[in-house]
Amino acid sequence: MKQFARRGEREVARALVLRHFCRLVESRAEGEKMKVSWADVGHTETPGSFQIFNGMLEVKHQHITIWKSEPTARFTVIPFKALSDGVQRYVLGSYDVPGEDF
């Protein structure tokens, strides 16, 4: 039963990511970087791949660790070379914390 609940949580998180990315693509100005927050991935605590508008976003343990210490951090989304299966891959790059000046 616990495993089923986790699968359900993942599906909700994936839906949130998809909705966020569709909104970003529609409203993104030329040259503006796409960013993703922990809320955008449903506060997931499990690393994995999340389906987005035209590919897969990879969330790693290190990203979740950062989000746990900086819950408002936003990672830059970087397109990664599509593999032989033709699915576009995205990875998370550098991050910023809104309200912090460096």
Tab-separated table of N, CA, C and O in Angstrom:
chain	number	residue	atom	x	y	z
A	1	MET	N	0.822	-1.197	0.000
A	1	MET	CA	0.000	0.000	0.000
A	1	MET	C	0.863	1.256	0.000
A	1	MET	O	0.559	2.201	-0.680
A	2	LYS	N	1.947	1.222	0.778
A	2	LYS	CA	2.835	2.370	0.854
A	2	LYS	C	3.458	2.669	-0.512
A	2	LYS	O	3.565	3.816	-0.924
A	3	GLN	N	3.846	1.616	-1.233
A	3	GLN	CA	4.431	1.792	-2.553
A	3	GLN	C	3.413	2.419	-3.505
A	3	GLN	O	3.744	3.265	-4.305
A	4	PHE	N	2.155	2.011	-3.422
A	4	PHE	CA	1.101	2.578	-4.252
A	4	PHE	C	0.946	4.075	-3.982
A	4	PHE	O	0.810	4.866	-4.896
A	5	ALA	N	0.990	4.458	-2.708
A	5	ALA	CA	0.870	5.880	-2.351
A	5	ALA	C	2.013	6.677	-2.959
A	5	ALA	O	1.817	7.773	-3.464
A	6	ARG	N	3.219	6.133	-2.934
A	6	ARG	CA	4.357	6.835	-3.525
A	6	ARG	C	4.170	7.009	-5.023
A	6	ARG	O	4.479	8.039	-5.574
A	7	ARG	N	3.675	5.984	-5.707
A	7	ARG	CA	3.429	6.103	-7.137
A	7	ARG	C	2.421	7.208	-7.403
A	7	ARG	O	2.580	7.983	-8.324
A	8	GLY	N	1.380	7.284	-6.586
A	8	GLY	CA	0.387	8.336	-6.735
A	8	GLY	C	0.994	9.714	-6.523
A	8	GLY	O	0.691	10.653	-7.254
A	9	GLU	N	1.867	9.834	-5.533
A	9	GLU	CA	2.549	11.106	-5.278
A	9	GLU	C	3.420	11.500	-6.459
A	9	GLU	O	3.489	12.658	-6.829
A	10	ARG	N	4.095	10.527	-7.049
A	10	ARG	CA	4.937	10.810	-8.214
A	10	ARG	C	4.103	11.306	-9.383
A	10	ARG	O	4.495	12.228	-10.092
A	11	GLU	N	2.949	10.700	-9.600
A	11	GLU	CA	2.089	11.123	-10.704
A	11	GLU	C	1.606	12.558	-10.494
A	11	GLU	O	1.562	13.337	-11.432
A	12	VAL	N	1.252	12.901	-9.273
A	12	VAL	CA	0.836	14.272	-8.967
A	12	VAL	C	1.999	15.224	-9.216
A	12	VAL	O	1.842	16.278	-9.834
A	13	ALA	N	3.192	14.856	-8.757
A	13	ALA	CA	4.370	15.700	-8.954
A	13	ALA	C	4.659	15.878	-10.436
A	13	ALA	O	4.965	16.978	-10.887
A	14	ARG	N	4.568	14.815	-11.196
A	14	ARG	CA	4.823	14.907	-12.642
A	14	ARG	C	3.805	15.820	-13.310
A	14	ARG	O	4.130	16.594	-14.196
A	15	ALA	N	2.561	15.750	-12.892
A	15	ALA	CA	1.533	16.614	-13.461
A	15	ALA	C	1.827	18.075	-13.145
A	15	ALA	O	1.644	18.956	-13.988
A	16	LEU	N	2.292	18.343	-11.929
A	16	LEU	CA	2.645	19.717	-11.557
A	16	LEU	C	3.801	20.232	-12.398
A	16	LEU	O	3.793	21.372	-12.856
A	17	VAL	N	4.804	19.393	-12.623
A	17	VAL	CA	5.940	19.797	-13.448
A	17	VAL	C	5.477	20.080	-14.862
A	17	VAL	O	5.850	21.091	-15.461
A	18	LEU	N	4.652	19.215	-15.416
A	18	LEU	CA	4.158	19.403	-16.769
A	18	LEU	C	3.406	20.724	-16.888
A	18	LEU	O	3.647	21.504	-17.806
A	19	ARG	N	2.531	20.998	-15.948
A	19	ARG	CA	1.764	22.243	-15.978
A	19	ARG	C	2.692	23.457	-15.887
A	19	ARG	O	2.547	24.422	-16.625
A	20	HIS	N	3.678	23.398	-14.991
A	20	HIS	CA	4.625	24.495	-14.825
A	20	HIS	C	5.418	24.731	-16.099
A	20	HIS	O	5.567	25.860	-16.551
A	21	PHE	N	5.934	23.669	-16.713
A	21	PHE	CA	6.749	23.825	-17.903
A	21	PHE	C	5.938	24.317	-19.091
A	21	PHE	O	6.423	25.107	-19.881
A	22	CYS	N	4.724	23.873	-19.236
A	22	CYS	CA	3.876	24.376	-20.315
A	22	CYS	C	3.657	25.873	-20.153
A	22	CYS	O	3.729	26.627	-21.111
A	23	ARG	N	3.424	26.298	-18.920
A	23	ARG	CA	3.236	27.720	-18.640
A	23	ARG	C	4.514	28.494	-18.946
A	23	ARG	O	4.479	29.570	-19.548
A	24	LEU	N	5.669	27.942	-18.597
A	24	LEU	CA	6.932	28.603	-18.872
A	24	LEU	C	7.195	28.744	-20.366
A	24	LEU	O	7.627	29.785	-20.829
A	25	VAL	N	6.928	27.695	-21.112
A	25	VAL	CA	7.169	27.729	-22.544
A	25	VAL	C	6.281	28.767	-23.202
A	25	VAL	O	6.719	29.518	-24.072
A	26	GLU	N	5.033	28.851	-22.787
A	26	GLU	CA	4.107	29.807	-23.375
A	26	GLU	C	4.482	31.249	-23.064
A	26	GLU	O	4.320	32.138	-23.896
A	27	SER	N	5.010	31.506	-21.878
A	27	SER	CA	5.248	32.884	-21.453
A	27	SER	C	6.713	33.304	-21.488
A	27	SER	O	7.023	34.448	-21.216
A	28	ARG	N	7.614	32.401	-21.845
A	28	ARG	CA	9.043	32.686	-21.771
A	28	ARG	C	9.457	33.691	-22.841
A	28	ARG	O	9.151	33.530	-24.006
A	29	ALA	N	10.175	34.716	-22.426
A	29	ALA	CA	10.728	35.690	-23.364
A	29	ALA	C	12.019	35.125	-23.949
A	29	ALA	O	12.647	34.262	-23.366
A	30	GLU	N	12.416	35.625	-25.114
A	30	GLU	CA	13.649	35.173	-25.756
A	30	GLU	C	14.831	35.360	-24.815
A	30	GLU	O	15.041	36.417	-24.253
A	31	GLY	N	15.601	34.315	-24.612
A	31	GLY	CA	16.797	34.393	-23.778
A	31	GLY	C	16.557	34.187	-22.292
A	31	GLY	O	17.495	34.027	-21.538
A	32	GLU	N	15.310	34.180	-21.858
A	32	GLU	CA	15.022	33.959	-20.442
A	32	GLU	C	15.215	32.484	-20.118
A	32	GLU	O	14.806	31.609	-20.866
A	33	LYS	N	15.860	32.203	-18.998
A	33	LYS	CA	16.118	30.819	-18.606
A	33	LYS	C	14.929	30.246	-17.870
A	33	LYS	O	14.297	30.916	-17.069
A	34	MET	N	14.656	28.968	-18.154
A	34	MET	CA	13.601	28.283	-17.414
A	34	MET	C	14.166	27.855	-16.073
A	34	MET	O	15.301	27.396	-15.978
A	35	LYS	N	13.371	27.995	-15.026
A	35	LYS	CA	13.778	27.620	-13.670
A	35	LYS	C	12.708	26.717	-13.088
A	35	LYS	O	11.546	26.798	-13.444
A	36	VAL	N	13.145	25.866	-12.164
A	36	VAL	CA	12.203	24.961	-11.505
A	36	VAL	C	12.440	25.017	-10.002
A	36	VAL	O	13.577	25.069	-9.544
A	37	SER	N	11.356	25.047	-9.265
A	37	SER	CA	11.440	25.085	-7.807
A	37	SER	C	11.025	23.722	-7.251
A	37	SER	O	10.516	22.866	-7.971
A	38	TRP	N	11.214	23.551	-5.962
A	38	TRP	CA	10.833	22.295	-5.313
A	38	TRP	C	9.318	22.101	-5.407
A	38	TRP	O	8.827	20.994	-5.623
A	39	ALA	N	8.583	23.188	-5.281
A	39	ALA	CA	7.124	23.098	-5.399
A	39	ALA	C	6.715	22.610	-6.792
A	39	ALA	O	5.719	21.891	-6.928
A	40	ASP	N	7.484	22.984	-7.813
A	40	ASP	CA	7.165	22.569	-9.182
A	40	ASP	C	7.267	21.063	-9.378
A	40	ASP	O	6.663	20.514	-10.297
A	41	VAL	N	8.040	20.394	-8.547
A	41	VAL	CA	8.153	18.936	-8.629
A	41	VAL	C	7.439	18.270	-7.451
A	41	VAL	O	7.761	17.159	-7.052
A	42	GLY	N	6.463	18.980	-6.905
A	42	GLY	CA	5.613	18.409	-5.862
A	42	GLY	C	6.330	18.079	-4.573
A	42	GLY	O	5.945	17.161	-3.870
A	43	HIS	N	7.404	18.848	-4.262
A	43	HIS	CA	8.208	18.610	-3.061
A	43	HIS	C	8.658	17.150	-2.968
A	43	HIS	O	8.689	16.569	-1.878
A	44	THR	N	8.992	16.586	-4.113
A	44	THR	CA	9.420	15.196	-4.141
A	44	THR	C	10.640	14.982	-3.256
A	44	THR	O	11.481	15.861	-3.138
A	45	GLU	N	10.690	13.848	-2.625
A	45	GLU	CA	11.856	13.466	-1.838
A	45	GLU	C	12.525	12.249	-2.457
A	45	GLU	O	13.427	11.670	-1.872
A	46	THR	N	12.079	11.900	-3.650
A	46	THR	CA	12.604	10.743	-4.358
A	46	THR	C	13.218	11.190	-5.680
A	46	THR	O	12.520	11.768	-6.516
A	47	PRO	N	14.513	10.958	-5.889
A	47	PRO	CA	15.121	11.310	-7.173
A	47	PRO	C	14.480	10.491	-8.296
A	47	PRO	O	13.959	9.398	-8.068
A	48	GLY	N	14.515	11.044	-9.493
A	48	GLY	CA	13.969	10.318	-10.629
A	48	GLY	C	13.726	11.218	-11.813
A	48	GLY	O	14.136	12.380	-11.841
A	49	SER	N	13.045	10.679	-12.785
A	49	SER	CA	12.711	11.396	-14.010
A	49	SER	C	11.261	11.849	-13.946
A	49	SER	O	10.378	11.089	-13.552
A	50	PHE	N	11.035	13.083	-14.341
A	50	PHE	CA	9.699	13.651	-14.378
A	50	PHE	C	9.384	14.029	-15.818
A	50	PHE	O	10.165	14.717	-16.467
A	51	GLN	N	8.234	13.575	-16.312
A	51	GLN	CA	7.844	13.895	-17.677
A	51	GLN	C	7.433	15.352	-17.757
A	51	GLN	O	6.668	15.843	-16.925
A	52	ILE	N	7.978	16.041	-18.761
A	52	ILE	CA	7.601	17.430	-19.005
A	52	ILE	C	7.117	17.546	-20.439
A	52	ILE	O	7.026	16.553	-21.148
A	53	PHE	N	6.853	18.762	-20.905
A	53	PHE	CA	6.164	18.971	-22.165
A	53	PHE	C	6.688	18.170	-23.344
A	53	PHE	O	5.923	17.651	-24.112
A	54	ASN	N	7.976	18.035	-23.522
A	54	ASN	CA	8.475	17.260	-24.658
A	54	ASN	C	9.652	16.365	-24.286
A	54	ASN	O	10.471	16.039	-25.121
A	55	GLY	N	9.741	15.993	-23.027
A	55	GLY	CA	10.864	15.160	-22.625
A	55	GLY	C	10.812	14.786	-21.160
A	55	GLY	O	9.746	14.753	-20.557
A	56	MET	N	11.999	14.547	-20.624
A	56	MET	CA	12.125	14.095	-19.242
A	56	MET	C	13.092	14.991	-18.475
A	56	MET	O	14.173	15.306	-18.975
A	57	LEU	N	12.699	15.392	-17.274
A	57	LEU	CA	13.533	16.189	-16.385
A	57	LEU	C	14.124	15.263	-15.328
A	57	LEU	O	13.389	14.549	-14.652
A	58	GLU	N	15.440	15.274	-15.205
A	58	GLU	CA	16.129	14.437	-14.222
A	58	GLU	C	16.325	15.222	-12.920
A	58	GLU	O	16.936	16.291	-12.932
A	59	VAL	N	15.810	14.703	-11.833
A	59	VAL	CA	16.004	15.281	-10.501
A	59	VAL	C	16.859	14.296	-9.713
A	59	VAL	O	16.490	13.128	-9.584
A	60	LYS	N	17.990	14.777	-9.218
A	60	LYS	CA	18.913	13.909	-8.485
A	60	LYS	C	18.832	14.161	-6.984
A	60	LYS	O	18.293	15.170	-6.537
A	61	HIS	N	19.426	13.239	-6.250
A	61	HIS	CA	19.449	13.341	-4.793
A	61	HIS	C	20.068	14.662	-4.336
A	61	HIS	O	19.590	15.285	-3.391
A	62	GLN	N	21.113	15.112	-5.023
A	62	GLN	CA	21.783	16.359	-4.632
A	62	GLN	C	20.847	17.563	-4.746
A	62	GLN	O	20.931	18.495	-3.939
A	63	HIS	N	19.943	17.561	-5.717
A	63	HIS	CA	18.988	18.668	-5.857
A	63	HIS	C	18.008	18.671	-4.681
A	63	HIS	O	17.695	19.719	-4.128
A	64	ILE	N	17.536	17.483	-4.322
A	64	ILE	CA	16.604	17.370	-3.202
A	64	ILE	C	17.274	17.800	-1.896
A	64	ILE	O	16.669	18.485	-1.074
A	65	THR	N	18.541	17.450	-1.746
A	65	THR	CA	19.293	17.858	-0.552
A	65	THR	C	19.370	19.379	-0.468
A	65	THR	O	19.170	19.968	0.607
A	66	ILE	N	19.633	20.016	-1.589
A	66	ILE	CA	19.685	21.493	-1.615
A	66	ILE	C	18.319	22.060	-1.288
A	66	ILE	O	18.196	23.000	-0.494
A	67	TRP	N	17.268	21.515	-1.893
A	67	TRP	CA	15.922	22.010	-1.614
A	67	TRP	C	15.551	21.853	-0.153
A	67	TRP	O	14.856	22.695	0.404
A	68	LYS	N	16.005	20.797	0.480
A	68	LYS	CA	15.691	20.612	1.903
A	68	LYS	C	16.348	21.683	2.758
A	68	LYS	O	15.793	22.097	3.776
A	69	SER	N	17.538	22.148	2.355
A	69	SER	CA	18.207	23.196	3.124
A	69	SER	C	17.801	24.600	2.659
A	69	SER	O	17.861	25.548	3.438
A	70	GLU	N	17.400	24.724	1.397
A	70	GLU	CA	16.968	26.015	0.823
A	70	GLU	C	15.654	25.773	0.066
A	70	GLU	O	15.656	25.675	-1.167
A	71	PRO	N	14.525	25.679	0.748
A	71	PRO	CA	13.259	25.299	0.100
A	71	PRO	C	12.796	26.207	-1.035
A	71	PRO	O	12.018	25.784	-1.876
A	72	THR	N	13.273	27.450	-1.082
A	72	THR	CA	12.848	28.352	-2.150
A	72	THR	C	13.830	28.401	-3.318
A	72	THR	O	13.634	29.175	-4.256
A	73	ALA	N	14.865	27.579	-3.280
A	73	ALA	CA	15.862	27.567	-4.362
A	73	ALA	C	15.194	27.197	-5.687
A	73	ALA	O	14.275	26.395	-5.740
A	74	ARG	N	15.682	27.839	-6.760
A	74	ARG	CA	15.190	27.559	-8.111
A	74	ARG	C	16.377	27.163	-8.976
A	74	ARG	O	17.349	27.907	-9.086
A	75	PHE	N	16.291	25.996	-9.597
A	75	PHE	CA	17.348	25.499	-10.467
A	75	PHE	C	17.085	25.898	-11.910
A	75	PHE	O	15.937	25.878	-12.368
A	76	THR	N	18.155	26.213	-12.624
A	76	THR	CA	18.063	26.466	-14.062
A	76	THR	C	17.908	25.133	-14.779
A	76	THR	O	18.605	24.171	-14.474
A	77	VAL	N	16.989	25.081	-15.723
A	77	VAL	CA	16.741	23.870	-16.504
A	77	VAL	C	17.599	23.923	-17.761
A	77	VAL	O	17.567	24.903	-18.499
A	78	ILE	N	18.367	22.865	-17.982
A	78	ILE	CA	19.289	22.815	-19.118
A	78	ILE	C	18.899	21.654	-20.034
A	78	ILE	O	18.814	20.508	-19.584
A	79	PRO	N	18.655	21.956	-21.326
A	79	PRO	CA	18.383	20.855	-22.250
A	79	PRO	C	19.634	20.000	-22.404
A	79	PRO	O	20.748	20.517	-22.461
A	80	PHE	N	19.454	18.709	-22.439
A	80	PHE	CA	20.547	17.764	-22.570
A	80	PHE	C	20.291	16.972	-23.840
A	80	PHE	O	19.150	16.791	-24.242
A	81	LYS	N	21.334	16.517	-24.461
A	81	LYS	CA	21.214	15.800	-25.727
A	81	LYS	C	20.208	14.645	-25.619
A	81	LYS	O	20.261	13.849	-24.693
A	82	ALA	N	19.324	14.585	-26.618
A	82	ALA	CA	18.375	13.474	-26.676
A	82	ALA	C	19.138	12.194	-26.978
A	82	ALA	O	20.081	12.184	-27.767
A	83	LEU	N	18.754	11.121	-26.329
A	83	LEU	CA	19.409	9.840	-26.549
A	83	LEU	C	18.785	9.116	-27.734
A	83	LEU	O	17.903	9.646	-28.407
A	84	SER	N	19.229	7.923	-27.991
A	84	SER	CA	18.776	7.169	-29.159
A	84	SER	C	17.264	6.941	-29.179
A	84	SER	O	16.701	6.703	-30.237
A	85	ASP	N	16.622	7.037	-28.024
A	85	ASP	CA	15.166	6.838	-28.001
A	85	ASP	C	14.408	8.067	-28.501
A	85	ASP	O	13.193	8.044	-28.619
A	86	GLY	N	15.132	9.168	-28.774
A	86	GLY	CA	14.519	10.380	-29.305
A	86	GLY	C	13.862	11.269	-28.265
A	86	GLY	O	13.337	12.323	-28.601
A	87	VAL	N	13.881	10.885	-27.009
A	87	VAL	CA	13.268	11.678	-25.942
A	87	VAL	C	14.252	12.753	-25.492
A	87	VAL	O	15.400	12.458	-25.178
A	88	GLN	N	13.807	14.005	-25.485
A	88	GLN	CA	14.645	15.108	-25.027
A	88	GLN	C	14.835	14.993	-23.522
A	88	GLN	O	13.888	14.753	-22.789
A	89	ARG	N	16.058	15.162	-23.070
A	89	ARG	CA	16.377	15.109	-21.648
A	89	ARG	C	16.698	16.519	-21.153
A	89	ARG	O	17.274	17.320	-21.875
A	90	TYR	N	16.333	16.785	-19.900
A	90	TYR	CA	16.648	18.043	-19.240
A	90	TYR	C	17.302	17.732	-17.911
A	90	TYR	O	16.906	16.789	-17.225
A	91	VAL	N	18.297	18.517	-17.548
A	91	VAL	CA	18.952	18.367	-16.257
A	91	VAL	C	18.866	19.702	-15.525
A	91	VAL	O	18.587	20.737	-16.118
A	92	LEU	N	19.104	19.659	-14.222
A	92	LEU	CA	19.096	20.875	-13.419
A	92	LEU	C	20.525	21.374	-13.258
A	92	LEU	O	21.426	20.600	-12.959
A	93	GLY	N	20.709	22.671	-13.482
A	93	GLY	CA	22.032	23.270	-13.390
A	93	GLY	C	22.195	24.055	-12.102
A	93	GLY	O	21.832	23.590	-11.020
A	94	SER	N	22.707	25.262	-12.241
A	94	SER	CA	22.939	26.110	-11.073
A	94	SER	C	21.603	26.553	-10.476
A	94	SER	O	20.558	26.449	-11.107
A	95	TYR	N	21.668	27.038	-9.251
A	95	TYR	CA	20.440	27.483	-8.598
A	95	TYR	C	20.633	28.844	-7.959
A	95	TYR	O	21.747	29.303	-7.726
A	96	ASP	N	19.514	29.486	-7.718
A	96	ASP	CA	19.515	30.747	-6.978
A	96	ASP	C	18.431	30.660	-5.914
A	96	ASP	O	17.556	29.805	-5.972
A	97	VAL	N	18.537	31.515	-4.939
A	97	VAL	CA	17.550	31.589	-3.868
A	97	VAL	C	16.941	32.981	-3.932
A	97	VAL	O	17.649	33.960	-3.719
A	98	PRO	N	15.658	33.086	-4.283
A	98	PRO	CA	15.021	34.403	-4.374
A	98	PRO	C	15.214	35.196	-3.081
A	98	PRO	O	15.096	34.658	-1.992
A	99	GLY	N	15.559	36.456	-3.252
A	99	GLY	CA	15.738	37.337	-2.092
A	99	GLY	C	17.161	37.391	-1.584
A	99	GLY	O	17.481	38.224	-0.740
A	100	GLU	N	18.038	36.523	-2.069
A	100	GLU	CA	19.429	36.554	-1.664
A	100	GLU	C	20.253	37.289	-2.707
A	100	GLU	O	20.155	36.991	-3.889
A	101	ASP	N	21.025	38.247	-2.271
A	101	ASP	CA	21.931	38.975	-3.177
A	101	ASP	C	23.331	38.486	-2.948
A	101	ASP	O	23.794	38.382	-1.806
A	102	PHE	N	24.017	38.202	-4.035
A	102	PHE	CA	25.400	37.713	-3.909
A	102	PHE	C	26.362	38.791	-4.309
A	102	PHE	O	26.276	39.506	-5.172
